[in-house]
Coordinates of C-alpha atoms and ligand atoms in Angstrom, one line a residue:
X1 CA 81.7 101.8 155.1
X2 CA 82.8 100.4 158.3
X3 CA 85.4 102.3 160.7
X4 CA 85.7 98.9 163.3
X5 CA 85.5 95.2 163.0
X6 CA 84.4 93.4 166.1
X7 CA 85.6 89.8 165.7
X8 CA 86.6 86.6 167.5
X9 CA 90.0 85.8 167.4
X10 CA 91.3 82.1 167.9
X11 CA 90.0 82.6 171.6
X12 CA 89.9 86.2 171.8
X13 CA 87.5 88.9 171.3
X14 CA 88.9 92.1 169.4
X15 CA 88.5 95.4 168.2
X16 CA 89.9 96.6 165.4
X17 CA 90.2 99.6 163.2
X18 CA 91.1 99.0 159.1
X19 CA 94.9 100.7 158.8
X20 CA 95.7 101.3 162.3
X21 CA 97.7 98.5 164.0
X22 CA 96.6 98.5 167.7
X23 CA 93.4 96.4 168.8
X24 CA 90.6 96.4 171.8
X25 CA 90.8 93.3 173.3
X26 CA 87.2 92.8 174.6
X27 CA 85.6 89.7 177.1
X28 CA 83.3 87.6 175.4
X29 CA 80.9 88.6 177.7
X30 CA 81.1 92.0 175.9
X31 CA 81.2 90.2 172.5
X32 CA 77.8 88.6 173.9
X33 CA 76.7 92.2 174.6
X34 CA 77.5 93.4 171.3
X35 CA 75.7 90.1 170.0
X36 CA 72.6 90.4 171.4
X37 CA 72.3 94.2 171.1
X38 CA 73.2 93.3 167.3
X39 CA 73.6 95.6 164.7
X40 CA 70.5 98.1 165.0
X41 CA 71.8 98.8 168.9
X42 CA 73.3 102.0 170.1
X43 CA 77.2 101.7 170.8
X44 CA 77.3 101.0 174.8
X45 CA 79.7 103.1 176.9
X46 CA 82.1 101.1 177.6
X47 CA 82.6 100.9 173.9
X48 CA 82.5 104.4 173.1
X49 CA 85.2 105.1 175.9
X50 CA 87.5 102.7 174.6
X51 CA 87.1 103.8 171.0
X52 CA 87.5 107.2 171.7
X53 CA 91.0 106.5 173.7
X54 CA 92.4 104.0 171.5
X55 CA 91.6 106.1 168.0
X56 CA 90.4 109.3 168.7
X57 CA 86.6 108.4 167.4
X58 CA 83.8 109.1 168.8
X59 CA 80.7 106.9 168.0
X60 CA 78.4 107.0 170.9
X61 CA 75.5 107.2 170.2
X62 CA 75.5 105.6 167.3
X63 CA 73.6 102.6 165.8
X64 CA 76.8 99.7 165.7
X65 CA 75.5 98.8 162.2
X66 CA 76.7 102.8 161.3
X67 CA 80.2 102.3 161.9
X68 CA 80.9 98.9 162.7
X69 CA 81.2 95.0 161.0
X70 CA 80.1 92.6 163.7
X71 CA 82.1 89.4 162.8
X72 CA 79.9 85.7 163.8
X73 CA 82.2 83.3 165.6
X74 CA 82.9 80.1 163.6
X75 CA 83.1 76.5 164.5
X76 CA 86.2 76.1 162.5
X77 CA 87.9 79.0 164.1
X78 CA 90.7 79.7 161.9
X79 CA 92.4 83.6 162.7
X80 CA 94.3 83.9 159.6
X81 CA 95.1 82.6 155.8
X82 CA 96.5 84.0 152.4
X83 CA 95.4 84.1 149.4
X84 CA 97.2 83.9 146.3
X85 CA 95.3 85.9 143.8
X86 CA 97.5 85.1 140.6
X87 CA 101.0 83.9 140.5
X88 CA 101.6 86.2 137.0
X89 CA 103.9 89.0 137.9
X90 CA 105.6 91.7 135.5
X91 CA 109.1 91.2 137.2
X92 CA 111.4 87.9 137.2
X93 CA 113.1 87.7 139.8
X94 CA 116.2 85.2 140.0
X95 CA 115.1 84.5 143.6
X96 CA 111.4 83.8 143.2
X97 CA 110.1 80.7 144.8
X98 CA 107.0 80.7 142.2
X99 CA 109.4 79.1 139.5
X100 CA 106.6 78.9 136.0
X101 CA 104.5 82.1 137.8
X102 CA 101.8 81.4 135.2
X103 CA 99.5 84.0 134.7
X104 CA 95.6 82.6 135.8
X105 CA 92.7 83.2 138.4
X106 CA 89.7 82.2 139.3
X107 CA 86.8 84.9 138.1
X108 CA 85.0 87.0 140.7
X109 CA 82.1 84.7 141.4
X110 CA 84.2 81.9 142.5
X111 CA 86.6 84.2 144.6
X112 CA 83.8 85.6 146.2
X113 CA 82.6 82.0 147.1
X114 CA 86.4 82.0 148.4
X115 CA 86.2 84.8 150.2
X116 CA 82.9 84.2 152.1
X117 CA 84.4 80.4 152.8
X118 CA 87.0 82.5 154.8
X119 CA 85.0 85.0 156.9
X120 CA 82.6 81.8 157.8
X121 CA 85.9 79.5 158.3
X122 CA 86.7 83.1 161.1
X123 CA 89.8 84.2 159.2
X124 CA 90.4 88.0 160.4
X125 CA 93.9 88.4 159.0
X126 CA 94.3 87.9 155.2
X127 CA 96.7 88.7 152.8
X128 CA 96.6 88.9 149.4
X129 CA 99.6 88.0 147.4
X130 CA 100.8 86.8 144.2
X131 CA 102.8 86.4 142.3
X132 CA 101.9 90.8 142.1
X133 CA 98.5 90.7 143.5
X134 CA 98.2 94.4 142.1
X135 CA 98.9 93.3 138.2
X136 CA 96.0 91.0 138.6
X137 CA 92.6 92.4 136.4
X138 CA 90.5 91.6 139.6
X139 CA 92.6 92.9 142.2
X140 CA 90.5 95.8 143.1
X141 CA 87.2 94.1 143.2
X142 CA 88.9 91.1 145.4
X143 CA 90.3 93.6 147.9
X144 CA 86.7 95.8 148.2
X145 CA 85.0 92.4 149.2
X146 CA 87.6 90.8 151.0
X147 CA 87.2 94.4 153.0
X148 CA 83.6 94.3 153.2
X149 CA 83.7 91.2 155.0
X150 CA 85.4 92.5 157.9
X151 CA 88.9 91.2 156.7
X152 CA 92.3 93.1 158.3
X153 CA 94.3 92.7 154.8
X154 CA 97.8 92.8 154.1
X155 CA 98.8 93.2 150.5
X156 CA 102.5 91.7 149.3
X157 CA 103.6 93.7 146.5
X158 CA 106.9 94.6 144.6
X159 CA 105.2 98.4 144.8
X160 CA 105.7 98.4 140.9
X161 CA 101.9 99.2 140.7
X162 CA 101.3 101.3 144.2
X163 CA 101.8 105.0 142.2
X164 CA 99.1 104.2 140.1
X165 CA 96.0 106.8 141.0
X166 CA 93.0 103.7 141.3
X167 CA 95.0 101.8 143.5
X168 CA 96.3 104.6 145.9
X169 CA 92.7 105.9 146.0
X170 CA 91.6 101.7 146.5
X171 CA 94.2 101.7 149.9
X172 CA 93.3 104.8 151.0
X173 CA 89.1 104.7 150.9
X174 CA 89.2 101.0 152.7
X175 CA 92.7 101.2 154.3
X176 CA 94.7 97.9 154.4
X177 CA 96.3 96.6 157.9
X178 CA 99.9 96.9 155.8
X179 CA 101.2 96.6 152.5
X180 CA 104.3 95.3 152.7
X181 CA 106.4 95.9 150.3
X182 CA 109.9 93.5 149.0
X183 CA 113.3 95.8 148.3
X184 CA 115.7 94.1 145.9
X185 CA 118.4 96.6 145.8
X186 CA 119.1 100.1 146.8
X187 CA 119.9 101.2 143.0
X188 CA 119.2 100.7 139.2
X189 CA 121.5 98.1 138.5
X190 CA 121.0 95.3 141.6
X191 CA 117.5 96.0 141.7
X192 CA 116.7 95.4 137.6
X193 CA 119.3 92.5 137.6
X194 CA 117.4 90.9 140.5
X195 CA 114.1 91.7 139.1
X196 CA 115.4 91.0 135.4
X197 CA 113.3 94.0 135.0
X198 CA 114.6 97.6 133.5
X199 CA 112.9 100.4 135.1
X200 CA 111.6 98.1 137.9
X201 CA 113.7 100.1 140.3
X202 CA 112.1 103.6 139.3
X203 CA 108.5 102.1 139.6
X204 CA 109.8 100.7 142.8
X205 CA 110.9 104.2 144.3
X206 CA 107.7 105.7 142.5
X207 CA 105.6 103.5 144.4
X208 CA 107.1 103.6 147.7
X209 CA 107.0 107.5 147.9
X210 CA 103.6 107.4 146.5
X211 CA 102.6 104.6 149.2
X212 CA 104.2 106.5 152.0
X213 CA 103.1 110.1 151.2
X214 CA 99.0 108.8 151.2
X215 CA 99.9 107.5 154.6
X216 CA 99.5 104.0 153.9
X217 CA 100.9 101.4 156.1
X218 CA 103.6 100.5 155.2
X219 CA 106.5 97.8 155.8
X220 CA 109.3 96.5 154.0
X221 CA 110.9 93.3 153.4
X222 CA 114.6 93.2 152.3
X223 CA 115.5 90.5 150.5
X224 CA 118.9 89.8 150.6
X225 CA 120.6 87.5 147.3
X226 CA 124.1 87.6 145.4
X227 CA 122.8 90.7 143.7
X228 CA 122.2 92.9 146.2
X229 CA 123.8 92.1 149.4
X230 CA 126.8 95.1 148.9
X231 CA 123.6 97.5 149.5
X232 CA 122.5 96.0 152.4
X233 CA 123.3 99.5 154.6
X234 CA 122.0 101.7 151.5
X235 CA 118.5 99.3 151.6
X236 CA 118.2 99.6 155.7
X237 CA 118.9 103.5 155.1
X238 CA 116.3 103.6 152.9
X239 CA 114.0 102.1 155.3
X240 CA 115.3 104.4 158.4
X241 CA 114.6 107.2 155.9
X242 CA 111.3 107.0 155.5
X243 CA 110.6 105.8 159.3
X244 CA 109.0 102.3 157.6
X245 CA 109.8 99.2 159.9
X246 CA 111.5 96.4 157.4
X247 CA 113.0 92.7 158.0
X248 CA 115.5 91.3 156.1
X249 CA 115.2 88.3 154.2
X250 CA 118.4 85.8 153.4
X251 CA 117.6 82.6 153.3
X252 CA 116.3 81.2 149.6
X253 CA 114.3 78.4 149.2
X254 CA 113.2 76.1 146.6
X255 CA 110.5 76.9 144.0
X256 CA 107.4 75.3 144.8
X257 CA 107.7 72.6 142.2
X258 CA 111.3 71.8 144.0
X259 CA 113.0 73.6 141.3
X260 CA 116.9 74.4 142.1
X261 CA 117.1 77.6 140.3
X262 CA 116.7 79.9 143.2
X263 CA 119.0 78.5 145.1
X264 CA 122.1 79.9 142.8
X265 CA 121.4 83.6 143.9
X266 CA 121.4 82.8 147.7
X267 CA 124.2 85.2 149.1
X268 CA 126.8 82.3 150.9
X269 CA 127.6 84.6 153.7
X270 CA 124.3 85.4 154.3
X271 CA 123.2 81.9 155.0
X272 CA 121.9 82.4 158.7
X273 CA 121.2 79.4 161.0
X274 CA 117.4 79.1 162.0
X275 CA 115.9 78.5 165.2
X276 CA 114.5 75.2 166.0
X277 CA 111.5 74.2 164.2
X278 CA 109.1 73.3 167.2
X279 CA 106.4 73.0 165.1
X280 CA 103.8 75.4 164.0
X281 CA 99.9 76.0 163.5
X282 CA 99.9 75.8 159.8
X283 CA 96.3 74.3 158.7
X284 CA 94.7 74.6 162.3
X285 CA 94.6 78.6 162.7
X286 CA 95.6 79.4 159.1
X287 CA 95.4 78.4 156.1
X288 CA 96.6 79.2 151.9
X289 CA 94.7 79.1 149.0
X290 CA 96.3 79.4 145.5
X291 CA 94.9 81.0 142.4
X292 CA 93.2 78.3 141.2
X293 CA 91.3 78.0 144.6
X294 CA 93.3 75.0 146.4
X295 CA 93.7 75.8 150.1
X296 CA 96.7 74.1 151.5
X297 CA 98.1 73.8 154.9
X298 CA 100.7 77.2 153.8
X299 CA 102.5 78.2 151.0
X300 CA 105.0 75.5 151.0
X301 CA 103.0 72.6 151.7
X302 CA 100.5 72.8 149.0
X303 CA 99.5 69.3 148.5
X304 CA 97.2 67.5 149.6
X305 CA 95.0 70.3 149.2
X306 CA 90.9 70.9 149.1
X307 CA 88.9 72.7 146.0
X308 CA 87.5 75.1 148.3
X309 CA 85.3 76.7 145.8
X310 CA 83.7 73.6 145.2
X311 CA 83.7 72.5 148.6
X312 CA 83.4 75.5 150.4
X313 CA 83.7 75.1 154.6
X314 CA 83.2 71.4 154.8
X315 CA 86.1 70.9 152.9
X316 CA 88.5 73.1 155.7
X317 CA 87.6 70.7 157.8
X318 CA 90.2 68.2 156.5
X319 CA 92.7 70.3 156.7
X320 CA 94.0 70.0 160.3
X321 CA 94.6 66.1 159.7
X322 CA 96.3 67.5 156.4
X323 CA 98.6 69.5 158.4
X324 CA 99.7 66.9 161.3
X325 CA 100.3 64.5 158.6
X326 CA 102.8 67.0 156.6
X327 CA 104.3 68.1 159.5
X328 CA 105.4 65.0 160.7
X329 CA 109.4 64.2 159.9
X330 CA 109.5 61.8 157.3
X331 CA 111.0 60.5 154.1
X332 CA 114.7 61.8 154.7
X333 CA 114.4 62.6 157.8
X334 CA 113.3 59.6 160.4
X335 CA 115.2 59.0 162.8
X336 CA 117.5 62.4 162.0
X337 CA 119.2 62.3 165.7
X338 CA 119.5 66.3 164.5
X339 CA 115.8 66.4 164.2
X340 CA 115.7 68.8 167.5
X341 CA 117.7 71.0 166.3
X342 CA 116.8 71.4 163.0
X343 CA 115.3 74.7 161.7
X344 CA 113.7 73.7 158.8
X345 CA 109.9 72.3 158.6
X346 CA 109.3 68.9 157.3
X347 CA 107.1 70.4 153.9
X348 CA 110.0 72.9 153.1
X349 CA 113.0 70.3 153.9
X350 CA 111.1 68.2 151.2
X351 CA 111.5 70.8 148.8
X352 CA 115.0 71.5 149.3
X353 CA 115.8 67.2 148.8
X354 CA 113.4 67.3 145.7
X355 CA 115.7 70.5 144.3
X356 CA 118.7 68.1 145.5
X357 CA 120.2 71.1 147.5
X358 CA 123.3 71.5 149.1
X359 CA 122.8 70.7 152.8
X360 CA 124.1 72.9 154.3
X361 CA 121.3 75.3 152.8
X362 CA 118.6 73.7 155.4
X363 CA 119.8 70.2 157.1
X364 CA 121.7 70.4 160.4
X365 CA 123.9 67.4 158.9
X366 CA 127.2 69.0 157.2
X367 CA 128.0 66.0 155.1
X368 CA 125.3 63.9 152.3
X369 CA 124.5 60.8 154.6
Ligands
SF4_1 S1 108.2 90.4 142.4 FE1 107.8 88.7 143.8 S2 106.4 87.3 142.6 FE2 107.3 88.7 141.1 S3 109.1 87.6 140.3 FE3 109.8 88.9 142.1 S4 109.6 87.5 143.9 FE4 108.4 86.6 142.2
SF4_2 S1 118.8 67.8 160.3 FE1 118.3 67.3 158.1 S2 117.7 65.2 158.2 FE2 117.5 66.0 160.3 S3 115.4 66.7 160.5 FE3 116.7 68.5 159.8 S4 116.5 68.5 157.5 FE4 115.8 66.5 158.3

């Protein structure tokens, strides 16, 4: 099993180690090294030194194929996507921007194809997600080869399944760059009313201990609703605790089918003002793809999409003409005179007019114009 990935990064050349969070940045002239010494070549110097300093390792010596995944560059060059491995999850929470969350997959032979359409498309970063990625049958089997390909994954869980021997073991044998974990209350009764789940607190506190005392790294996302927001000090002192970085979450969207239902248990006074959408590089350097194998531009702008099974890399190529066309103001918003200072991204202000939301929940106007 690999200890380092070597890999291009949207312009960059990097090293990396599974579970540890700081990176070699190498020249590509070095990468070029590394290239043409391929894997049967011994680890140069250079290398070694830097290795040894940044994780204590030392592999000189040593043929790079022994302890090292040599990522190719790619023509596409995309750094980062998700992957949505099942939108089934065993809570149901009031917030949940999945709405239906029905329970299929794609089998393993067509997420592999997925998989190796995202190391060849350059993606480095991945998470894996759900819905709970962890309830899903193939969850294990996904990670391994989403590892084996020289992925840095990040898993986003509701840590109901993280106690649970196969899965520590799993995170621990081929360590994860994070699992990040969602906190919907600081006790019983705001975290099961959130989730709509008894007991879904106790897994919760089961899983984080168990996460946290196998070293796992770990960090937490506090989502903040009607439910829960009396415990916000009790949920950062849970965090502080345990010495696990978190960030809190308060703004609610939409479901993805532009489903009003979520909106009800955003917390009024928690309604922060975002900065200034100036754009972003959703379907050039990253990309989504659903459980039924659709990549999309992200998470919220999930149509137009490609059947990447079926079409494997030549159909990514669309998807940067995808993007510039979704991320365009339109529809509602031409000729907004607020446009500037608007926080909210064309695809996800859609989504809020198609739940026929309050305003003031994402448009810089205060009154229906
Ligand atoms: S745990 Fe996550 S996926 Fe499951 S219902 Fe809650 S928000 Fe949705
Ligand atoms: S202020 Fe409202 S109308 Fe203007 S760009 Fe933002 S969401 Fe669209």
């Amino acid at each position: 099993m690999h200890e380092l990935i070597v890999s291009p990064f949207l312009g960059t050349h990097l090293v990396l180690r599974p579970g540890q969070p700081n990176a070699i940045r190498i020249s590509r002239d070095k990468y070029a090294q590394l290239q043409s010494t391929g894997p049967d070549g011994l680890c140069p110097n250079w290398l070694s030194d830097a290795v040894i300093k940044s994780w204590r390792i030392d592999v000189s010596d040593r043929p790079l194929r022994d302890f090292a995944i040599l990522r190719a560059p790619s023509l596409l060059g995309y750094g980062r996507a998700s992957y949505e491995l099942n939108m089934g999850c065993n809570y149901d929470c009031k917030h949940c921007y999945l709405g239906l969350k029905e329970f299929a997959g794609l089998e393993f032979a067509e997420r592999g194809k997925i998989l190796g359409s995202m190391r060849d498309a350059g993606v480095l970063w991945l998470q894996l997600t759900g819905g709970e990625p962890t309830i899903d049958r193939l969850f294990p089997d996904t990670y391994a080869t989403a590892f084996d390909l020289g992925m840095m994954i990040e898993v986003l869980t509701n840590g109901s399944r993280l106690s649970n021997p196969a899965i520590l073991d799993l995170l621990t044998s081929c360590p994860p760059h994070r699992v990040t974990l969602s906190v919907y209350g600081a006790t019983e009764a705001s975290y099961d009313g959130l989730t709509q789940r008894r007991g879904a607190y106790k897994s919760f506190i089961r899983g984080l201990s168990a996460a946290h005392e196998a070293g796992i790294s770990l960090d937490l996302s506090i989502v903040i609703t009607n439910d829960n927001c009396h415990e916000i000090d009790a949920m950062h002192a849970l965090a502080d605790g345990l010495g696990i970085k978190y960030r809190d979450y308060t703004k609610m969207s939409p479901t993805i089918y532009g489903g009003a239902e979520t909106l009800t248990s955003q917390s009024l006074p928690h309604l922060t003002v975002s900065k200034p959408f100036t754009g972003c590089d959703a379907g050039h350097t990253s990309f989504h793809v659903d459980p039924h194998g659709r990549a999309s531009i992200c998470k919220v702008g999930r149509e137009p999409n490609i059947a990447l099974a079926d079409e494997g890399l030549e159909g990514l190529h669309r998807l940067g003409g995808i993007a510039d066309q979704l991320l365009r103001r339109q529809g509602g918003c031409s000729g907004c005179t607020l446009s500037a200072q608007c926080g909210t991204c064309m695809p996800l202000a859609a989504k809020y007019r198609e739940a026929d939301s309050p305003l003031d929940r994402y448009c810089q106007h205060k009154e229906r114009r």
